[in-house]
PDB file of C-alpha atoms in Angstrom:
ATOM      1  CA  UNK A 615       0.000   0.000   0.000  1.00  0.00           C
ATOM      2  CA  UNK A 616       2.975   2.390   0.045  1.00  0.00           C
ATOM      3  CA  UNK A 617       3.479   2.963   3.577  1.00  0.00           C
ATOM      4  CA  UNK A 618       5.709   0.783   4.361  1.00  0.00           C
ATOM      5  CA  UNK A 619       9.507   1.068   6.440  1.00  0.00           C
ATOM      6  CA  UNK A 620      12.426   0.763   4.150  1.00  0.00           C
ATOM      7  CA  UNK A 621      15.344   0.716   6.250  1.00  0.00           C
ATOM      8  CA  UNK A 622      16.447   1.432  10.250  1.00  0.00           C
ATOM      9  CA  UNK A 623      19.859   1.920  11.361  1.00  0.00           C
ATOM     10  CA  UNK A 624      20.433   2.246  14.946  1.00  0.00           C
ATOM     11  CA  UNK A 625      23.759   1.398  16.693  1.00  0.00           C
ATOM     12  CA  UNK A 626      24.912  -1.844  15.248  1.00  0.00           C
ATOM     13  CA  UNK A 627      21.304  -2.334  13.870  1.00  0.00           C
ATOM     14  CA  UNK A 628      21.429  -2.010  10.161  1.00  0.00           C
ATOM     15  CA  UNK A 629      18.229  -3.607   8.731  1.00  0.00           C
ATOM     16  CA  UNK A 630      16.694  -2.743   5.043  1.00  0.00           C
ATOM     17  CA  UNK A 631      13.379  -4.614   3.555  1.00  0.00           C
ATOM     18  CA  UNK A 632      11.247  -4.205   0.379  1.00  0.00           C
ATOM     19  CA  UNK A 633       9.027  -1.082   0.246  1.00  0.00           C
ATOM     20  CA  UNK A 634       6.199  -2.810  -0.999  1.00  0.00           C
ATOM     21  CA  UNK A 635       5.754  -5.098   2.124  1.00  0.00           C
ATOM     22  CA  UNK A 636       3.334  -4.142   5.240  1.00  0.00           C
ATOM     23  CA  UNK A 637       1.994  -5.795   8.135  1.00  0.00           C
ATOM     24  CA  UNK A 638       4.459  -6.736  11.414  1.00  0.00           C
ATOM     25  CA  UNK A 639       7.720  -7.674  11.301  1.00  0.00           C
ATOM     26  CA  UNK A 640       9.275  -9.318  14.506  1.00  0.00           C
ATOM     27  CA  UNK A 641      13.447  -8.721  14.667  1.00  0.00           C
ATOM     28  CA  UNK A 642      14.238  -8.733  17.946  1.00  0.00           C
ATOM     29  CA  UNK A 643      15.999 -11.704  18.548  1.00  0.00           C
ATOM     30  CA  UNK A 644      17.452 -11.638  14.252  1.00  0.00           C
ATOM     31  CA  UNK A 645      18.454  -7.971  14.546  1.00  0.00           C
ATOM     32  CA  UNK A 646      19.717  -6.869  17.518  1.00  0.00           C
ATOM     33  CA  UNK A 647      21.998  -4.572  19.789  1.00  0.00           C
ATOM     34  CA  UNK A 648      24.157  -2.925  22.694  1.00  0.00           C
ATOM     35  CA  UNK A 649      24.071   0.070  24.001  1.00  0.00           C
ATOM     36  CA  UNK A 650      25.568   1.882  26.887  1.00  0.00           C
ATOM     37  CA  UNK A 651      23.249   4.187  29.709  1.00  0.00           C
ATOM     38  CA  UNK A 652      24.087   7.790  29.234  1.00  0.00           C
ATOM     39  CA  UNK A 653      25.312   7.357  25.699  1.00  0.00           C
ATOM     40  CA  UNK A 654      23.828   8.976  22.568  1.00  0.00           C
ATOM     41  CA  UNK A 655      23.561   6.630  19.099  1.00  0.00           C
ATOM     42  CA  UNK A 656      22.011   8.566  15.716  1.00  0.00           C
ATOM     43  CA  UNK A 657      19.131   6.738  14.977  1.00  0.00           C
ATOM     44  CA  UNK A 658      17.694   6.659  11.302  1.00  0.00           C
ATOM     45  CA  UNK A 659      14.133   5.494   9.662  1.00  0.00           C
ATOM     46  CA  UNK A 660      13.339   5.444   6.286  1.00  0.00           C
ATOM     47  CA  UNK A 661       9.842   5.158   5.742  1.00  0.00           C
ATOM     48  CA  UNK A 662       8.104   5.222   2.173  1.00  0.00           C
ATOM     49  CA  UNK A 663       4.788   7.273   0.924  1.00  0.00           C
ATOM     50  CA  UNK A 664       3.261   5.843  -2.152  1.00  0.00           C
ATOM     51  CA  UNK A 665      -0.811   6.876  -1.389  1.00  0.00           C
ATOM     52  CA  UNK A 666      -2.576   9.866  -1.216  1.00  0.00           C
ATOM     53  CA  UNK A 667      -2.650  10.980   2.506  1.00  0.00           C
ATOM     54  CA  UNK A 668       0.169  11.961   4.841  1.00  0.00           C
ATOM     55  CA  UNK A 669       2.360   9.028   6.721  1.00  0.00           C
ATOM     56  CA  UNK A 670       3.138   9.042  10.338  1.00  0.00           C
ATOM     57  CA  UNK A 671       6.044   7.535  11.854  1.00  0.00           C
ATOM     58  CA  UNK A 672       7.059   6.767  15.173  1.00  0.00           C
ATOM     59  CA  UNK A 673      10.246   4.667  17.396  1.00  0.00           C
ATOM     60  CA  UNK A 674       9.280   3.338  21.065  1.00  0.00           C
ATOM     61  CA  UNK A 675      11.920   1.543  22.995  1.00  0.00           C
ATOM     62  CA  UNK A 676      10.880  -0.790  26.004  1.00  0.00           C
ATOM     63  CA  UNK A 677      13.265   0.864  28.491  1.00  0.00           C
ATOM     64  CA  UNK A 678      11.486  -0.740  31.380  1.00  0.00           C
ATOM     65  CA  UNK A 679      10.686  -3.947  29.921  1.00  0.00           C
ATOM     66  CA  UNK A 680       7.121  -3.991  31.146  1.00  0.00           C
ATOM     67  CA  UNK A 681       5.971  -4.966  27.281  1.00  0.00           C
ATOM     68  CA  UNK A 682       3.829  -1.496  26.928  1.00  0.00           C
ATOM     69  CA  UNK A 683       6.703   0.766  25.147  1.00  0.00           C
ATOM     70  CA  UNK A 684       4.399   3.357  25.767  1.00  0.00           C
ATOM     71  CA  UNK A 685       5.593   5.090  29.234  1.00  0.00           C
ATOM     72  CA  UNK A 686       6.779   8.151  29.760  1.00  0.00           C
ATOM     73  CA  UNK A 687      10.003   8.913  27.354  1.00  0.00           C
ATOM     74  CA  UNK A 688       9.619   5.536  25.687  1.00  0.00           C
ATOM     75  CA  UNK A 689       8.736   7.405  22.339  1.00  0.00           C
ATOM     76  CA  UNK A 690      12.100   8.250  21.326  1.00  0.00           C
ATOM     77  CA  UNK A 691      11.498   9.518  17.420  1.00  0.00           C
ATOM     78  CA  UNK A 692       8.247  10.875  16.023  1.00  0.00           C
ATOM     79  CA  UNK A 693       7.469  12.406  11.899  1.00  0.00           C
ATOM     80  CA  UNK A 694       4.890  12.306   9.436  1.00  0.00           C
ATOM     81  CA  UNK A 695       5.920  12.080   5.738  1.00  0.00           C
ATOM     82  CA  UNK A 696       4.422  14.405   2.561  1.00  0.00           C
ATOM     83  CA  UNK A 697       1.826  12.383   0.122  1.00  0.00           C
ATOM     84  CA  UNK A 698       3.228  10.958  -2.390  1.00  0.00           C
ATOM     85  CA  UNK A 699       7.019  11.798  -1.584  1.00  0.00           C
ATOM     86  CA  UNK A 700       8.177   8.375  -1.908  1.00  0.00           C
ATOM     87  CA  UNK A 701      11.116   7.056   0.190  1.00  0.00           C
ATOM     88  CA  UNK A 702      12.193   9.672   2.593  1.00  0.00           C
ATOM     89  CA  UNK A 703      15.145   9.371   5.491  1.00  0.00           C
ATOM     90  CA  UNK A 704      15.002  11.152   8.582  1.00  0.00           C
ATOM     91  CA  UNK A 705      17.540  10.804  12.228  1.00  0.00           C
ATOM     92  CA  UNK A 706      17.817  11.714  15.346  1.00  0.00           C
ATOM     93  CA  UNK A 707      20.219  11.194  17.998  1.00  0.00           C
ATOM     94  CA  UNK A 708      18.587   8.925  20.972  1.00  0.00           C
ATOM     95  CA  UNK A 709      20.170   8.662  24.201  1.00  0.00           C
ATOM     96  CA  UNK A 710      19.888   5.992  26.531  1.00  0.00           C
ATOM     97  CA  UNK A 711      18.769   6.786  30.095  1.00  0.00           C
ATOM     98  CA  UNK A 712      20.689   5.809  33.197  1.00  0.00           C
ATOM     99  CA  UNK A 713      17.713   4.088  34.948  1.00  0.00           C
ATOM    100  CA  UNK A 714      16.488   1.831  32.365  1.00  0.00           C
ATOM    101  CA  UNK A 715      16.135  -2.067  32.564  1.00  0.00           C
ATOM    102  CA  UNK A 716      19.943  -3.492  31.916  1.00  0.00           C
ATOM    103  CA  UNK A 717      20.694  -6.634  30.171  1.00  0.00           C
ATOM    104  CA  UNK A 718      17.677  -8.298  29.430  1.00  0.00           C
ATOM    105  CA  UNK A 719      16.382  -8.104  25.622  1.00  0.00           C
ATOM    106  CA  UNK A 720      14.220  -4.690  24.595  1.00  0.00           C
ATOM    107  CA  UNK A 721      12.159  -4.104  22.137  1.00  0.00           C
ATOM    108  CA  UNK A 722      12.762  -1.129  19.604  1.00  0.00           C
ATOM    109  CA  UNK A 723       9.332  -0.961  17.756  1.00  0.00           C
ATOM    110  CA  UNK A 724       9.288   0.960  14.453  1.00  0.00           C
ATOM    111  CA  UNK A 725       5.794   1.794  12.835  1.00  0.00           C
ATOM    112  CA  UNK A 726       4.716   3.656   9.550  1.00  0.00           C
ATOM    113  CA  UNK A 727       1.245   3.622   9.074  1.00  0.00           C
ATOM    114  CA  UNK A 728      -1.228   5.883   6.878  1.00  0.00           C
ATOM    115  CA  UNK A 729      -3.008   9.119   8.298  1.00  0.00           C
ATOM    116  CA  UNK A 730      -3.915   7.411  12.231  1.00  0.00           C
ATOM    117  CA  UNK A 731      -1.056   6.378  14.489  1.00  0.00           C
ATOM    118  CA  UNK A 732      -1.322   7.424  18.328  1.00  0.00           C
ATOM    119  CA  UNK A 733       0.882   4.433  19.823  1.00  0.00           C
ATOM    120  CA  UNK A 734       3.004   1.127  19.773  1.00  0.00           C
ATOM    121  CA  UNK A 735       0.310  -1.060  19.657  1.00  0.00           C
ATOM    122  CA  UNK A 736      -2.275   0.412  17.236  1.00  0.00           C
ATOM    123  CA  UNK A 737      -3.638  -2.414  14.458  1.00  0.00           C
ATOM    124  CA  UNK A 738      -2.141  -1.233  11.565  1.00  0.00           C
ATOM    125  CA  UNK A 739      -4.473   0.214   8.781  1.00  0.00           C
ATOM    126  CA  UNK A 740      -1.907   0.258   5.253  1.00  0.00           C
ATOM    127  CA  UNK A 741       1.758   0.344   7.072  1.00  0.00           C
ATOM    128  CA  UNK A 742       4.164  -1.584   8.721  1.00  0.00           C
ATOM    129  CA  UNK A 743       5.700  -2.283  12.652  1.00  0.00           C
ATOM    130  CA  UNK A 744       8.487  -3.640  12.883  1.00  0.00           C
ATOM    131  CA  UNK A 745      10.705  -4.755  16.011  1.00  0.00           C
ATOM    132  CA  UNK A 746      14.135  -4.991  17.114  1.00  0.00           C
ATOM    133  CA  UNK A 747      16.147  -6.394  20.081  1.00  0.00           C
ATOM    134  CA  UNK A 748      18.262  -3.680  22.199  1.00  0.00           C
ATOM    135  CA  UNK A 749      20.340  -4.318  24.964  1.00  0.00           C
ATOM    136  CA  UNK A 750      21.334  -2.167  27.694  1.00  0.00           C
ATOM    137  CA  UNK A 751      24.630  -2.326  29.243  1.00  0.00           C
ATOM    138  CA  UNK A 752      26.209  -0.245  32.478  1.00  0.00           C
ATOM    139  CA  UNK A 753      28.433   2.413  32.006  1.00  0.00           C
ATOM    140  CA  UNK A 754      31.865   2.036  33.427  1.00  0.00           C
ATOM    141  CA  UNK A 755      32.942   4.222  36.153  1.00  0.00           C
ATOM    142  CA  UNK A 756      36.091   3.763  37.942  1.00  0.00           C
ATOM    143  CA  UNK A 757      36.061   5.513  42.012  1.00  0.00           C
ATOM    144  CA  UNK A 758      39.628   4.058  42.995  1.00  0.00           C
ATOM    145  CA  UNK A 759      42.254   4.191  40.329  1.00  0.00           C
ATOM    146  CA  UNK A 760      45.568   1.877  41.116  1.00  0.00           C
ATOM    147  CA  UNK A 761      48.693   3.914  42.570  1.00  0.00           C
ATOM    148  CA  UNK A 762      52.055   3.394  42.153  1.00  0.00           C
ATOM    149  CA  UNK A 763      54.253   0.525  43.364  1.00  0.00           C
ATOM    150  CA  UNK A 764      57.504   1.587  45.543  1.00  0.00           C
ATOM    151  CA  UNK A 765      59.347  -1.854  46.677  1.00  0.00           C
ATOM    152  CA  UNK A 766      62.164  -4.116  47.049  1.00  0.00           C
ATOM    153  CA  UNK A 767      63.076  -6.139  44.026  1.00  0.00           C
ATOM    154  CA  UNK A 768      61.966  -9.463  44.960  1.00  0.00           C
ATOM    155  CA  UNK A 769      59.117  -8.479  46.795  1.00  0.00           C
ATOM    156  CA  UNK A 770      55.796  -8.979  45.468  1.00  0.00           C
ATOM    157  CA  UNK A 771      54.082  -5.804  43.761  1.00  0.00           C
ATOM    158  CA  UNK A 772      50.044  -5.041  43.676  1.00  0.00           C
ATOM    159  CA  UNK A 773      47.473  -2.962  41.642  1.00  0.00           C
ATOM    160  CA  UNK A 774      43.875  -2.598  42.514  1.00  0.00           C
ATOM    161  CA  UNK A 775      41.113  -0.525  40.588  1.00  0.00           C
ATOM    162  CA  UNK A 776      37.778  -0.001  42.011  1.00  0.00           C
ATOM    163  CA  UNK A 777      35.176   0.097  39.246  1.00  0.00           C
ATOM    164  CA  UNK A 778      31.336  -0.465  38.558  1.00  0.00           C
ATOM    165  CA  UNK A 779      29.761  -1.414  35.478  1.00  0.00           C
ATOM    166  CA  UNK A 780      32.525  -3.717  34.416  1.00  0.00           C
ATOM    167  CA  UNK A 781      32.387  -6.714  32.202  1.00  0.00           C
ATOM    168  CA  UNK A 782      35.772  -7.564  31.632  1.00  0.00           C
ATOM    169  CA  UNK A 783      39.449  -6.094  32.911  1.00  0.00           C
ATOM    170  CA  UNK A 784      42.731  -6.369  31.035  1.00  0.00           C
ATOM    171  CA  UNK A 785      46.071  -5.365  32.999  1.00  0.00           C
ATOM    172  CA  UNK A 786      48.759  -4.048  30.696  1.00  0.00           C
ATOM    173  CA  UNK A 787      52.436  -3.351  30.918  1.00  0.00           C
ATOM    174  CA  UNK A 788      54.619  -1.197  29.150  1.00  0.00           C
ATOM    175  CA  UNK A 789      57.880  -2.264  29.528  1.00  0.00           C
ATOM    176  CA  UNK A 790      59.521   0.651  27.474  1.00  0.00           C
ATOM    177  CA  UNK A 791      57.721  -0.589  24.155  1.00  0.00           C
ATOM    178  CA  UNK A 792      54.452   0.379  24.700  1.00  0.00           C
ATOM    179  CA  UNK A 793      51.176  -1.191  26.828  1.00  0.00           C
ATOM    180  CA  UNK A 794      50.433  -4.613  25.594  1.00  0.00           C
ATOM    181  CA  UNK A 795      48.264  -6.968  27.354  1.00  0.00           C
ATOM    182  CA  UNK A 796      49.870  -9.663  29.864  1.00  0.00           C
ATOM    183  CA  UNK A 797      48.838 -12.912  30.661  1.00  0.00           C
ATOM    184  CA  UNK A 798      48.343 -15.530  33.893  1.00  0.00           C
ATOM    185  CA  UNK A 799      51.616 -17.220  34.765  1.00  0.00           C
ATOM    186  CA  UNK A 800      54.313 -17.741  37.178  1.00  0.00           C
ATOM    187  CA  UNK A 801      55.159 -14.259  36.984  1.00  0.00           C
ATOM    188  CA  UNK A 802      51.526 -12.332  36.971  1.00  0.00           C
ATOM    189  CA  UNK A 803      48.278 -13.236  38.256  1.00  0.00           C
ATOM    190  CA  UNK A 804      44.448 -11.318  38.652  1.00  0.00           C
ATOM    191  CA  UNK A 805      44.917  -9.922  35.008  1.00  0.00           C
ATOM    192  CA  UNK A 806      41.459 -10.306  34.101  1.00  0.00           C
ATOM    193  CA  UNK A 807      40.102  -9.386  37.718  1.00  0.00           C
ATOM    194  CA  UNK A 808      40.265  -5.621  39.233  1.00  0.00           C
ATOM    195  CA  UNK A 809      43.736  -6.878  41.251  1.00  0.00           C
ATOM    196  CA  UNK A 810      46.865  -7.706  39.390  1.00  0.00           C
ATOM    197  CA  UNK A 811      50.386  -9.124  41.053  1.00  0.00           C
ATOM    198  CA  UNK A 812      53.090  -9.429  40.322  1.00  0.00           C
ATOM    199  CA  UNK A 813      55.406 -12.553  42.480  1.00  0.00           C
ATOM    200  CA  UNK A 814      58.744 -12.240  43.111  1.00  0.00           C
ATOM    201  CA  UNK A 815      59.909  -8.499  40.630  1.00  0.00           C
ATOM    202  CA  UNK A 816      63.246  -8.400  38.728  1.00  0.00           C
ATOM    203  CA  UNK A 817      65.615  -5.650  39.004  1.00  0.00           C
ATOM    204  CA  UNK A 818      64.790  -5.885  35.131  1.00  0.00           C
ATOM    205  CA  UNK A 819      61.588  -4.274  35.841  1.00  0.00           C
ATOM    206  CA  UNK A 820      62.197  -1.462  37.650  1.00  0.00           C
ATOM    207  CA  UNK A 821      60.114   1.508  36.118  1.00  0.00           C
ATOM    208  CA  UNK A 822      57.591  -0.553  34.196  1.00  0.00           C
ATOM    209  CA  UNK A 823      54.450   1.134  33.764  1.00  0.00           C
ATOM    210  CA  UNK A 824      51.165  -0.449  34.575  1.00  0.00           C
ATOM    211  CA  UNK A 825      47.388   0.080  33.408  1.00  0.00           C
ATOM    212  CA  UNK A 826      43.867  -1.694  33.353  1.00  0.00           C
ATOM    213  CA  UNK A 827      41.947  -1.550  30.197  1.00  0.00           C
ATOM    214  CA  UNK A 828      38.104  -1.956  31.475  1.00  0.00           C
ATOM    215  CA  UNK A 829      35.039  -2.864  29.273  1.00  0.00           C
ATOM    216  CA  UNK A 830      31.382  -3.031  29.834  1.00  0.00           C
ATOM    217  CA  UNK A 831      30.877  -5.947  27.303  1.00  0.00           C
ATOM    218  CA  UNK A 832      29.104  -3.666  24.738  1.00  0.00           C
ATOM    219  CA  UNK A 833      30.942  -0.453  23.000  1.00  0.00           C
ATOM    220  CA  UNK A 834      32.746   1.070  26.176  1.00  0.00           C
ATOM    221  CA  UNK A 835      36.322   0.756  27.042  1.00  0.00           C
ATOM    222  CA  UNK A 836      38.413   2.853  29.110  1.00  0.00           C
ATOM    223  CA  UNK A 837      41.489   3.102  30.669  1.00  0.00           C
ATOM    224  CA  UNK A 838      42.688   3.449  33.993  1.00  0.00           C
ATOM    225  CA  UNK A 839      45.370   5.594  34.815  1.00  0.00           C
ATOM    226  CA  UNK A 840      49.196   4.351  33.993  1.00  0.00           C
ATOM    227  CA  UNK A 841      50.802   3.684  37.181  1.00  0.00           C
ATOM    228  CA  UNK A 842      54.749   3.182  38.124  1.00  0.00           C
ATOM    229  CA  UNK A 843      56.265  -0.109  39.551  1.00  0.00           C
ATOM    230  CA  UNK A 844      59.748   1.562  41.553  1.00  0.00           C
ATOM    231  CA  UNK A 845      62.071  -0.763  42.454  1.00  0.00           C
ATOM    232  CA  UNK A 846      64.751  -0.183  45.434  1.00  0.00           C
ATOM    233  CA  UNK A 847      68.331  -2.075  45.035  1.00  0.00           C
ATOM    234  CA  UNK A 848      69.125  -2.939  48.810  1.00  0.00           C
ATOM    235  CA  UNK A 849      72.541  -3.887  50.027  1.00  0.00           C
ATOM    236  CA  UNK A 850      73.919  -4.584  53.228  1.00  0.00           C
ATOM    237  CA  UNK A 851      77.520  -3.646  53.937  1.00  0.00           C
ATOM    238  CA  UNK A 852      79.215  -4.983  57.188  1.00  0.00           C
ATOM    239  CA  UNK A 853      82.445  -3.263  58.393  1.00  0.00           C
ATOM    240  CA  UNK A 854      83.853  -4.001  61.728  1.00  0.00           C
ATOM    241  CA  UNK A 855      86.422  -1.502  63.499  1.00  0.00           C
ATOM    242  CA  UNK A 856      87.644  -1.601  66.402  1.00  0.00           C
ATOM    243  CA  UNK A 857      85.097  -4.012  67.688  1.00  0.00           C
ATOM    244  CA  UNK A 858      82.278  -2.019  66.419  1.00  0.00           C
ATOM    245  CA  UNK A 859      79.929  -3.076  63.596  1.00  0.00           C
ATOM    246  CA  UNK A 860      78.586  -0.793  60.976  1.00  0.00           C
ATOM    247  CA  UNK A 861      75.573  -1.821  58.935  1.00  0.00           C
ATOM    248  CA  UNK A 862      74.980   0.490  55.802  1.00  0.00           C
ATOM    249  CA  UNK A 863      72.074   0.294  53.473  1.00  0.00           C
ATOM    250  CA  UNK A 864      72.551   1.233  50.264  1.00  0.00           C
ATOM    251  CA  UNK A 865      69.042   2.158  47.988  1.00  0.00           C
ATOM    252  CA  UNK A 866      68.866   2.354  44.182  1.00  0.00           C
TER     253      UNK A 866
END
């Protein structure tokens, strides 16, 4: 009937389908997505007018996951389209709110319909709905950032961050050549946790630079701040004169 959806493109989401089909289209579980709270993602809808009387268009995102997508700033994108105008493309930027439902599976509802639309779940007259999968992820925030190491060499050195919304953590070292990512062994351990250690430190090692790369699973990484390992050469001297012994430390 003309007034169908061509394409959506949202975040990862880039989904195109024939014009000159209508009716309801379920892709939430084919098409789908991550996002991050507090982020903003451009979100575009082609929608086609073929007929005689103006299109309106609309975008509803279940941020609550109650299966209404009609609560209070669930509407993310409204428009209307010109008689006749054919295909037409239109965006906005959509951010995602800080207290919506994280990690389960959302629906993004899309609908086109001809001269009547006043919600998600209208039965469509000549249009199209069509649905897609979002999910929400935590942003990461980091409240303790590791500090630098000042020890013996041979001693064991540790470096703690203190973050929320974190799905996986990556200690790096740069040893001079730049941060690359370290592994479990008999040297490190806690490189994928928030706590990395090092057993038993070289003289070798002495100025390394440390740092945790942090992700929340979806499109946010970020870095902690680089911190120092410091190593102190000790030796003990022993002179005896005159009966008296004199122990001198000697720090590198």
């Amino acid at each position: 009937y003309g007034y169908a959806i061509s394409n959506v493109t949202f975040s990862n989401i880039n989904y195109s389908s024939s014009p000159a089909i209508n009716g309801y289209l379920d892709n939430s579980c084919s098409s789908s997505t991550c996002v991050t709270e507090g982020k903003s993602y451009d979100l575009s809808v082609s929608v086609d007018n073929q007929g005689t009387q103006e299109g309106l268009y609309a975008v509803y995102i279940d941020y609550n996951d109650n299966g209404t997508l009609n609560d209070v700033d669930e509407t993310v994108f409204t428009g209307s389209s010109v008689p006749g105008s054919g295909i037409q493309t239109s965006t906005t930027s959509v951010t995602i709110p800080k207290n919506a439902t994280e990690s389960n599976l959302l629906r993004m509802r899309v609908i086109n319909d001809q001269l009547y639309l006043d919600g998600p779940c209208i039965n469509l007259w000549t249009g199209e709905a069509e649905d897609y999968g979002i999910y929400i992820n935590p942003e990461v925030s980091i409240s303790s950032q590791p500090t630098n190491a000042n020890i013996c060499v041979g001693e064991d050195a540790n470096f703690s961050i203190v973050s929320t919304g974190v799905t996986n953590f990556q200690w790096q070292e740069d040893n001079g050549s730049g941060f690359k990512d370290i592994s479990n062994g008999e040297k490190y351990s806690g490189v994928t946790t928030g706590n990395l250690t090092i057993k038993g430190t070289s003289s070798g090692m002495d100025s390394y630079n440390y740092r945790c790369v942090l992700s929340n699973g979806c499109d946010q990484s970020l870095n902690s701040n680089s911190v120092n390992l410091n190593l102190n050469e000790v030796t003990d001297k022993t002179v005896s004169t005159d009966g008296i012994t004199i122990e001198a430390n000697n720090s590198n």
